[in-house]
Amino acid sequence: MERVYNFSPGPSQLALPVLEQAKKDLLCYGETGMSVMEMSHRSKMYTDIYDKAVADLRDLMNIPDTYDVLFLQGGATQQFSAVPLNLMVNRKADYLDTGNFAHLAAEEAKRYGEVNVVASSREDTYTYIPDFSKISWTEDADYVHITQNNTIYGTRYTSLPETNAPLVCDASSMILSETMDVTRYGAIYAGAQKNIGPSGLCVLIVRKDLLGHAMDVCPKLLNWEVQAKAGSMYNTPNTWGIYIAGLTFAWLKSIGGVEAIEKVNIEKASLLYDFLDGSKLFKATAQKEYRSRMNVTFVTGNPDSDAAFVKAAAAEGLVNLKGHRSVGGMRASIYNAMPLEGVQKLVAFMKKFEAAQL
Ligand SMILES: *Cc1c(COP(=O)(O)O)cnc(C)c1O
């Protein structure tokens, strides 16, 4: 069986060199005589893997020493709770509602304090990012929460709002796909299963001065300061997940880092959007200015044609193109590990499908 081009929104395709290395290491990692899954997380052989993963991520994203890098569990969703539990000193925060996950993050935060949804594109099925200049920020907000790429609706921030309160960013579906100026953020978190590695793991990059203000009720495991002091090992971390993440970071470095992959990502997205803009059958759903480079959403306008397309594409080895159940249509998730050829194949197939329909 050949490997397919997997356009899944997550868990998504991993880079082939990462899987090949993991396969090589599966029974015996280096000279250890055991698999990474069988190592003590406190052993030297494992802490070396951990330290290299952290160092490589710092290198890839230019993360200053004033920030901690943590590998946490519970995916990005766990951080919807951890963010308010760690940062709500005044029990107030501003949220921008730009998609399903942004909405869920705000709803969860309401359990812990006052949440002001200061801008929302919910009424327009999240087809754009709201205009920051029209926002009135809450004066004593503890933070401002954004979701920089909206995985389900296929939109992305093309700039960041200027805020007095620290910016907290769910970067799950865009981390490492484009350069980010980490110093613009108080905290960045990302579930791993889009651009990094296996699900269940979450990367957190947090400014050190924001630690130490967690609420008393904050579970110890969700307390960022506790985890920072323990080097992400207050309990047994997702050792295998961190190892795969480390392989992905090493792979990304080997191909030129974030700057290099960003160019490829722009090329892939342009190829697909240019085709969509010229198509008589398919139509992109996100507003042009805010189109995601990672999740390309489109429709034919006819649910039966959509279903026929998804089925026919799968038969060609182009799988998981169905849109999220809440919006229908199609979505091609083209994260870092999707090679340019995958998108070329997809566009060629779309052309063929279109010609046969019209
Ligand atoms: C996938 C995703 C999540 C959810 O991640 P889990 O790891 O399943 O908790 C949250 N936010 C965004 C932007 C996502 O793309």
mmCIF file of C-alpha atoms and ligand atoms in Angstrom, residues 74-77 80 101 147 149 151 170 172-173 193-194, ligand 1:
data_model
loop_
_atom_site.group_PDB
_atom_site.id
_atom_site.type_symbol
_atom_site.label_atom_id
_atom_site.label_comp_id
_atom_site.label_asym_id
_atom_site.label_seq_id
_atom_site.Cartn_x
_atom_site.Cartn_y
_atom_site.Cartn_z
ATOM 1 C CA GLY A 74 -4.304 17.660 27.114
ATOM 2 C CA GLY A 75 -3.913 19.265 23.707
ATOM 3 C CA ALA A 76 -4.764 22.869 22.961
ATOM 4 C CA THR A 77 -8.179 22.473 24.576
ATOM 5 C CA PHE A 80 -8.527 26.955 27.140
ATOM 6 C CA PHE A 101 -11.988 27.057 18.661
ATOM 7 C CA THR A 147 -6.716 32.296 17.504
ATOM 8 C CA ASN A 149 -5.342 30.638 12.252
ATOM 9 C CA THR A 151 -8.701 25.745 11.286
ATOM 10 C CA ASP A 170 -3.788 29.742 20.124
ATOM 11 C CA SER A 172 -2.327 25.291 16.912
ATOM 12 C CA SER A 173 -2.841 25.323 13.158
ATOM 13 C CA GLN A 193 -1.164 17.324 15.814
ATOM 14 C CA LYS A 194 -1.155 19.915 13.020
HETATM 15 C C1 LIG B 1 -7.082 21.565 16.575
HETATM 16 C C2 LIG B 1 -7.226 22.846 17.300
HETATM 17 C C3 LIG B 1 -7.564 22.906 18.660
HETATM 18 C C4 LIG B 1 -7.896 21.672 19.463
HETATM 19 O O1 LIG B 1 -6.775 20.940 19.720
HETATM 20 P P1 LIG B 1 -6.822 19.662 20.700
HETATM 21 O O2 LIG B 1 -5.407 19.229 20.710
HETATM 22 O O3 LIG B 1 -7.760 18.672 20.068
HETATM 23 O O4 LIG B 1 -7.294 20.115 22.008
HETATM 24 C C5 LIG B 1 -7.641 24.140 19.264
HETATM 25 N N1 LIG B 1 -7.412 25.262 18.573
HETATM 26 C C6 LIG B 1 -7.106 25.252 17.258
HETATM 27 C C7 LIG B 1 -6.871 26.531 16.544
HETATM 28 C C8 LIG B 1 -7.006 24.049 16.586
HETATM 29 O O5 LIG B 1 -6.717 24.030 15.281
#
